[in-house]
Coordinates of C-alpha atoms and ligand atoms in Angstrom, one line a residue:
M1 CA -11.0 6.9 29.9
P2 CA -8.3 6.7 27.2
Q3 CA -6.9 3.3 26.9
T4 CA -3.2 2.5 27.2
V5 CA -2.2 -0.1 24.5
D6 CA 1.1 -1.9 23.6
A7 CA 2.8 -0.4 20.5
L8 CA 6.1 -0.5 18.7
V9 CA 7.6 3.0 18.8
T10 CA 10.5 4.5 16.9
P11 CA 11.7 7.4 18.9
G12 CA 13.5 9.2 16.1
P13 CA 14.7 8.9 12.4
K14 CA 16.6 5.6 11.9
E15 CA 16.2 4.6 15.6
P16 CA 15.4 0.9 16.3
F17 CA 11.9 0.0 17.6
E18 CA 11.1 -0.1 21.3
R19 CA 8.2 -1.8 22.9
R20 CA 6.2 1.0 24.6
T21 CA 2.6 2.0 25.1
V22 CA 0.4 4.7 23.5
E23 CA -2.9 6.2 24.6
R24 CA -5.9 5.6 22.4
R25 CA -8.8 8.0 22.8
D26 CA -12.0 7.2 24.7
P27 CA -14.3 6.0 21.9
G28 CA -16.8 8.7 20.8
A29 CA -20.3 8.1 19.5
N30 CA -19.1 7.2 16.0
D31 CA -15.9 5.4 17.0
V32 CA -15.0 1.7 16.6
V33 CA -12.4 0.1 18.9
I34 CA -10.4 -2.5 17.0
D35 CA -8.2 -5.2 18.4
I36 CA -5.4 -5.3 15.9
A37 CA -4.5 -8.9 14.9
F38 CA -2.0 -8.2 12.0
A39 CA -0.3 -5.1 10.6
G40 CA 1.5 -5.1 7.3
I41 CA 4.9 -3.5 6.7
C42 CA 4.7 -1.0 3.7
H43 CA 7.8 0.6 2.2
S44 CA 6.1 3.9 2.9
D45 CA 6.6 3.2 6.7
I46 CA 10.3 3.1 6.1
H47 CA 10.4 6.2 3.9
Q48 CA 8.5 8.2 6.6
A49 CA 10.4 6.9 9.7
R50 CA 13.7 7.5 8.0
E51 CA 12.6 10.9 6.9
E52 CA 13.3 10.1 3.2
W53 CA 10.2 12.2 2.3
G54 CA 10.9 15.1 4.7
E55 CA 10.5 15.8 8.3
A56 CA 8.4 13.3 10.3
L57 CA 6.6 13.3 13.7
F58 CA 8.2 11.4 16.5
P59 CA 7.7 9.3 18.5
M60 CA 6.2 7.3 15.6
V61 CA 4.1 4.1 15.6
P62 CA 4.0 3.2 11.9
G63 CA 1.5 0.9 10.2
H64 CA -1.4 1.6 7.8
E65 CA -2.3 -2.0 6.8
I66 CA -4.4 -3.0 9.7
A67 CA -6.7 -6.0 10.1
G68 CA -8.4 -7.0 13.3
T69 CA -11.7 -7.5 15.2
V70 CA -14.1 -4.9 16.6
S71 CA -14.0 -5.0 20.4
A72 CA -16.3 -2.1 21.2
V73 CA -18.5 0.5 19.4
G74 CA -19.8 4.0 20.3
D75 CA -23.5 4.6 20.7
G76 CA -23.9 6.1 17.3
V77 CA -22.2 3.4 15.3
S78 CA -24.4 1.7 12.8
K79 CA -22.1 -0.1 10.4
F80 CA -20.2 -2.4 12.7
K81 CA -20.7 -4.5 15.8
V82 CA -18.5 -6.3 18.3
G83 CA -16.8 -9.3 16.7
D84 CA -16.8 -7.9 13.1
R85 CA -13.6 -8.5 11.1
V86 CA -12.4 -5.1 10.0
G87 CA -9.5 -3.2 8.4
V88 CA -8.0 0.3 8.4
G89 CA -5.8 1.7 5.7
C90 CA -3.8 4.9 5.2
F91 CA -6.1 7.5 6.6
V92 CA -8.5 7.8 9.5
D93 CA -10.5 10.9 8.7
S94 CA -11.0 13.6 6.1
C95 CA -13.0 16.8 5.8
R96 CA -16.0 15.0 4.3
E97 CA -17.1 18.3 2.6
C98 CA -14.7 19.1 -0.2
E99 CA -15.6 18.0 -3.7
N100 CA -13.1 15.1 -3.6
C101 CA -14.5 13.8 -0.3
Q102 CA -18.0 14.1 -1.6
A103 CA -17.0 12.1 -4.7
G104 CA -15.6 9.3 -2.5
D105 CA -12.0 10.2 -3.2
E106 CA -11.1 11.0 0.4
Q107 CA -7.5 10.2 -0.3
Y108 CA -7.3 13.4 -2.3
C109 CA -9.2 15.5 0.4
L110 CA -8.5 19.2 -0.3
K111 CA -8.2 20.0 3.4
G112 CA -5.8 17.1 3.8
E113 CA -6.9 13.7 5.0
V114 CA -5.7 12.6 8.4
P115 CA -3.0 10.0 8.0
T116 CA -3.2 6.8 10.1
Y117 CA 0.2 7.7 11.6
N118 CA 2.8 10.4 11.3
G119 CA 0.0 13.0 11.2
K120 CA -2.4 14.8 13.4
E121 CA -6.2 14.6 13.9
Y122 CA -8.0 17.8 13.1
D123 CA -8.0 18.6 16.8
G124 CA -4.2 18.4 16.8
E125 CA -3.7 15.0 18.5
P126 CA -0.9 12.9 17.0
T127 CA -2.0 9.8 15.2
F128 CA -0.4 6.4 15.9
G129 CA -0.6 3.5 13.5
G130 CA -1.0 -0.2 13.3
Y131 CA 2.2 -1.6 14.9
S132 CA 0.1 -1.8 18.0
K133 CA -2.5 -3.9 19.9
A134 CA -5.5 -1.7 19.3
I135 CA -6.7 1.5 17.5
V136 CA -9.8 3.7 17.8
V137 CA -11.2 4.9 14.4
D138 CA -14.4 6.7 13.2
E139 CA -16.7 4.1 11.6
N140 CA -16.7 5.9 8.3
Y141 CA -13.0 5.1 7.8
V142 CA -13.2 1.4 8.8
L143 CA -13.6 -1.3 6.2
N144 CA -15.3 -4.6 6.3
I145 CA -13.1 -7.6 5.7
P146 CA -15.3 -10.2 3.9
E147 CA -15.5 -13.8 4.9
G148 CA -13.1 -15.9 2.9
V149 CA -10.1 -13.6 3.3
E150 CA -8.0 -14.4 6.4
L151 CA -7.0 -11.4 8.5
D152 CA -3.3 -12.0 8.0
V153 CA -3.4 -12.0 4.2
A154 CA -6.0 -9.2 4.3
A155 CA -3.9 -6.7 6.1
P156 CA -1.7 -5.8 3.1
L157 CA -4.7 -5.2 0.9
L158 CA -5.5 -2.0 2.9
C159 CA -2.5 -0.2 1.3
A160 CA -0.7 -2.4 -1.2
G161 CA -4.0 -3.9 -2.5
I162 CA -5.9 -0.7 -3.0
T163 CA -2.9 1.2 -4.3
L164 CA -2.8 -1.1 -7.3
Y165 CA -6.5 -1.8 -7.6
S166 CA -7.4 2.0 -7.9
P167 CA -5.2 2.8 -11.0
L168 CA -5.9 -0.6 -12.6
N169 CA -9.6 0.3 -12.2
H170 CA -9.3 3.9 -13.3
W171 CA -7.3 3.1 -16.4
E172 CA -9.6 0.1 -17.2
A173 CA -7.3 -2.9 -17.0
G174 CA -9.3 -5.8 -18.3
P175 CA -9.7 -8.2 -21.2
G176 CA -7.8 -7.0 -24.3
K177 CA -5.5 -4.7 -22.3
K178 CA -1.8 -5.2 -21.9
V179 CA -0.5 -4.2 -18.5
A180 CA 3.1 -4.2 -17.2
I181 CA 3.8 -4.1 -13.5
V182 CA 7.3 -2.8 -12.7
G183 CA 8.8 -4.2 -9.5
M184 CA 7.4 -7.3 -7.8
G185 CA 7.5 -6.4 -4.2
G186 CA 4.6 -5.7 -1.8
L187 CA 2.7 -3.5 -4.2
G188 CA 3.8 -5.2 -7.4
H189 CA 2.7 -8.7 -6.4
M190 CA -0.8 -7.4 -5.6
G191 CA -0.8 -5.7 -8.9
V192 CA -0.1 -8.9 -10.7
K193 CA -2.8 -10.8 -8.9
I194 CA -5.4 -8.0 -9.3
A195 CA -4.7 -7.1 -12.9
S196 CA -4.8 -10.8 -13.8
A197 CA -8.1 -11.3 -12.0
M198 CA -9.5 -8.3 -13.9
G199 CA -8.7 -10.2 -17.1
A200 CA -5.7 -8.1 -18.4
E201 CA -2.7 -9.7 -20.1
V202 CA 0.0 -9.1 -17.4
T203 CA 3.7 -8.7 -17.8
V204 CA 6.1 -8.4 -14.9
L205 CA 9.2 -6.2 -15.3
S206 CA 11.5 -7.2 -12.5
Q207 CA 15.2 -6.6 -11.9
S208 CA 16.0 -10.3 -12.4
L209 CA 14.2 -13.5 -13.2
S210 CA 14.6 -14.8 -9.7
K211 CA 10.9 -14.5 -8.8
Q212 CA 9.6 -15.6 -12.2
E213 CA 7.9 -18.8 -11.0
D214 CA 6.1 -16.8 -8.3
G215 CA 5.0 -14.2 -10.8
K216 CA 3.5 -16.8 -13.0
R217 CA 1.7 -18.4 -10.0
F218 CA 0.3 -15.0 -9.2
G219 CA -1.2 -14.8 -12.7
A220 CA 1.5 -13.1 -14.8
D221 CA 1.4 -14.1 -18.5
H222 CA 5.0 -12.9 -19.2
Y223 CA 8.0 -12.1 -17.0
Y224 CA 11.1 -10.1 -18.1
A225 CA 14.3 -9.0 -16.4
T226 CA 15.0 -5.3 -16.8
S227 CA 18.7 -6.0 -16.4
E228 CA 18.6 -7.6 -19.8
K229 CA 19.2 -5.0 -22.6
E230 CA 17.0 -7.0 -25.0
T231 CA 13.9 -6.6 -22.8
F232 CA 13.4 -3.0 -23.7
K233 CA 14.0 -3.6 -27.4
E234 CA 11.6 -6.6 -27.5
L235 CA 8.8 -4.8 -25.6
R236 CA 8.9 -1.4 -27.3
N237 CA 5.4 0.1 -28.0
S238 CA 3.7 -2.9 -26.3
F239 CA 1.6 -1.8 -23.3
D240 CA -1.6 0.1 -22.7
L241 CA -0.6 0.6 -19.1
V242 CA 2.7 0.5 -17.2
V243 CA 2.3 0.6 -13.4
N244 CA 5.6 1.5 -11.7
T245 CA 5.8 0.4 -8.1
V246 CA 9.6 1.0 -7.6
A247 CA 10.8 3.2 -4.7
A248 CA 13.9 4.2 -6.6
N249 CA 14.5 6.5 -9.6
L250 CA 14.3 4.6 -12.9
P251 CA 15.5 5.5 -16.4
V252 CA 11.9 6.7 -17.1
D253 CA 12.4 7.3 -20.9
K254 CA 13.2 3.6 -21.3
Y255 CA 9.9 2.6 -19.6
L256 CA 7.9 5.2 -21.5
S257 CA 9.2 3.6 -24.7
L258 CA 7.3 0.5 -23.8
L259 CA 3.9 2.2 -24.1
K260 CA 1.9 1.9 -27.3
L261 CA 0.0 4.8 -28.8
N262 CA -2.1 6.5 -26.1
G263 CA -0.6 4.4 -23.4
T264 CA -0.2 5.6 -19.8
M265 CA 2.6 5.1 -17.3
V266 CA 1.2 5.4 -13.7
N267 CA 3.7 5.9 -10.9
V268 CA 2.7 4.6 -7.5
G269 CA 6.2 4.1 -6.2
I270 CA 7.5 7.3 -4.7
P271 CA 11.3 7.8 -4.7
D272 CA 12.8 10.4 -2.5
S273 CA 14.2 12.5 -5.4
P274 CA 12.6 13.7 -8.6
D275 CA 12.4 11.6 -11.8
N276 CA 13.8 12.9 -15.1
F277 CA 12.4 12.2 -18.5
H278 CA 12.3 13.7 -22.0
A279 CA 9.0 15.2 -23.3
F280 CA 9.8 13.5 -26.6
S281 CA 9.1 10.1 -24.9
L282 CA 5.5 11.3 -24.4
A283 CA 5.0 13.1 -27.7
A284 CA 6.4 10.3 -29.8
M285 CA 3.3 8.1 -29.2
R286 CA 0.8 10.5 -27.5
R287 CA 1.7 8.8 -24.2
S288 CA 0.7 10.0 -20.7
M289 CA 2.7 10.1 -17.5
A290 CA 0.5 9.8 -14.4
G291 CA 0.4 9.1 -10.7
S292 CA -2.0 7.6 -8.2
K293 CA -2.4 7.5 -4.4
I294 CA -4.1 4.6 -2.5
G295 CA -7.9 4.8 -3.0
G296 CA -11.1 6.1 -1.3
I297 CA -13.2 4.3 1.3
R298 CA -15.8 3.1 -1.2
E299 CA -13.3 1.9 -3.7
T300 CA -11.3 0.2 -0.9
Q301 CA -14.4 -1.8 0.1
E302 CA -15.0 -2.7 -3.5
M303 CA -11.4 -3.9 -3.7
L304 CA -11.8 -6.1 -0.6
D305 CA -15.0 -7.6 -2.0
F306 CA -13.3 -8.2 -5.4
C307 CA -10.4 -9.9 -3.6
A308 CA -12.8 -12.1 -1.7
E309 CA -14.6 -13.0 -4.8
H310 CA -11.4 -13.9 -6.6
G311 CA -9.7 -15.7 -3.7
I312 CA -7.0 -13.0 -3.6
G313 CA -4.8 -12.3 -0.5
A314 CA -1.3 -11.1 -0.1
E315 CA 1.7 -13.5 0.0
I316 CA 3.0 -12.9 3.4
E317 CA 5.8 -13.7 5.8
T318 CA 4.5 -13.4 9.4
I319 CA 6.9 -12.0 12.0
G320 CA 6.9 -11.1 15.7
V321 CA 7.1 -7.6 17.1
D322 CA 10.8 -8.0 17.9
D323 CA 11.6 -8.8 14.3
V324 CA 10.6 -5.5 12.7
D325 CA 14.0 -3.8 12.4
G326 CA 15.4 -6.7 10.5
A327 CA 12.3 -7.0 8.3
W328 CA 12.7 -3.3 7.3
D329 CA 16.3 -3.9 6.2
R330 CA 15.1 -6.8 4.1
V331 CA 12.4 -4.7 2.5
V332 CA 15.1 -2.1 1.5
D333 CA 17.2 -4.9 0.0
S334 CA 14.2 -6.1 -2.1
D335 CA 14.4 -9.3 -0.1
V336 CA 10.7 -9.6 0.7
R337 CA 8.3 -12.3 -0.5
Y338 CA 6.1 -10.4 -0.7
R339 CA 4.8 -8.6 2.4
F340 CA 5.9 -8.8 6.0
V341 CA 3.0 -8.9 8.4
I342 CA 3.4 -8.4 12.2
D343 CA 1.5 -10.8 14.4
T344 CA 0.5 -8.5 17.3
A345 CA -0.2 -11.5 19.5
T346 CA 3.6 -11.6 20.0
F347 CA 3.3 -8.4 22.1
D348 CA 2.2 -10.8 24.8
S349 CA 5.4 -12.9 24.7
A350 CA 8.5 -11.8 26.6
S351 CA 11.1 -9.8 24.6
Ligands
LIG401 P1 8.8 -3.0 -1.9 O1 8.1 -4.2 -1.3 O2 10.2 -2.7 -1.4 O3 8.8 -3.3 -3.5 C1 9.4 -2.5 -4.4 C2 10.0 -3.4 -5.5 O4 10.7 -2.5 -6.5 C3 11.1 -4.3 -5.1 O5 10.6 -5.5 -4.6 C4 11.9 -4.6 -6.4 O6 11.2 -5.5 -7.2 C5 11.8 -3.2 -7.1 N1 13.0 -2.4 -6.9 C6 13.6 -2.0 -5.7 N2 14.7 -1.3 -5.9 C7 14.8 -1.2 -7.2 C8 15.7 -0.5 -8.1 N3 16.8 0.2 -7.5 N4 15.5 -0.6 -9.4 C9 14.5 -1.3 -9.9 N5 13.6 -1.9 -9.2 C10 13.7 -1.9 -7.8 O7 8.0 -1.7 -1.7 P2 6.4 -1.5 -1.7 O8 5.9 -1.5 -0.3 O9 5.8 -2.3 -2.7 O10 6.3 0.1 -2.1 C11 6.9 0.5 -3.3 C12 6.8 2.0 -3.4 O11 5.4 2.5 -3.5 C13 7.4 2.8 -2.2 O12 8.0 4.0 -2.7 C14 6.2 3.2 -1.4 O13 6.4 4.3 -0.6 C15 5.2 3.5 -2.5 N6 3.8 3.4 -2.1 C16 3.0 4.3 -2.7 C17 1.6 4.3 -2.5 C18 0.7 5.2 -3.2 O14 -0.4 5.4 -2.7 N7 1.1 5.8 -4.3 C19 1.1 3.4 -1.5 C20 2.0 2.5 -0.9 C21 3.3 2.5 -1.2 P3 12.0 -6.5 -8.1 O15 12.9 -7.3 -7.3 O16 10.9 -7.3 -8.7 O17 12.7 -5.7 -9.2
LIG402 ZN1 1.5 1.9 2.4
LIG403 ZN1 -12.2 16.7 2.0

């Protein structure tokens, strides 16, 4: 029998959350039933629910940074057992056959991976995300959260963590490499921690110096305010890699000018309108402009293990289920330090 579970539902674009219930499917042979303990709030939740990236599916239960405990498994499940600490990220299925799925890059599935929410399973059923008490997911799309990382600080790793780990890994951040992280919000602060643990020399480029002490504590070697004109002059031709986590359009040419010969600017922030830049900014130093989207299942597990090994979790502010609308406004105002995480135990308290 499908299970009815508590969830936070937004009925339409820009509508406040309501406590309601959603149906979770009866677990199939390969399914894992997860009691969700914590769900992170990603800026992508807001972009989608406010239709900043185009039309969305409603009613919507956002949430793709999920951490919890296995409460039941199907007969065919071999990777997980009841009681295991697990996570779910941005997708819950993919075609498993295309060249990208075969290579472990399921996030670039050619058929289109099934998003954790605001999407449809291949059988047409809508998907509902992590702002909820429980979820049912095929074991191949479930991650193991290693001992040593608490579930609350682990939740944001499932999107923010992997979204930074994957490009840092791909473009080989490490000793001898100079990496700049643009924007120190949910994604950015994970980028500082991970790039620093990889051994790179890390610089934060933030709008102001207000979070400088935190940045240094997360492992940044240098911290600059982009509001200061001198910053761009001083850092010209400096970086091997600039990772841009900002959700708004930036003056891209100025940021490209910070790359040294052969340097790459990777965009992980996704503004709602196109960026503009001059080809000369690339040609001048054989620079590259790139983008990156989350990470595959194997790489996400590698990232979780890396974080456990290096004692890395997200810096979080834990909130109750009735606080989400206010938290979203604070994310939009860049007033987040550094990820909001919803404690789903608060579904059980009166509203
Ligand atoms: P966030 O917590 O809001 O962080 C974004 C940061 O960007 C802010 O904290 C702020 O940092 C800076 N910023 C905000 N507005 C700015 C402006 N107008 N000019 C310059 N800097 C500004 O958001 P997030 O959850 O990290 O997500 C960031 C973006 O990544 C969103 O677009 C999201 O949809 C996208 N995303 C992409 C992927 C992917 O796979 N590619 C995955 C997850 C999220 P400072 O105060 O330090 O300047
Ligand atoms: Zn996300
Ligand atoms: Zn595929």
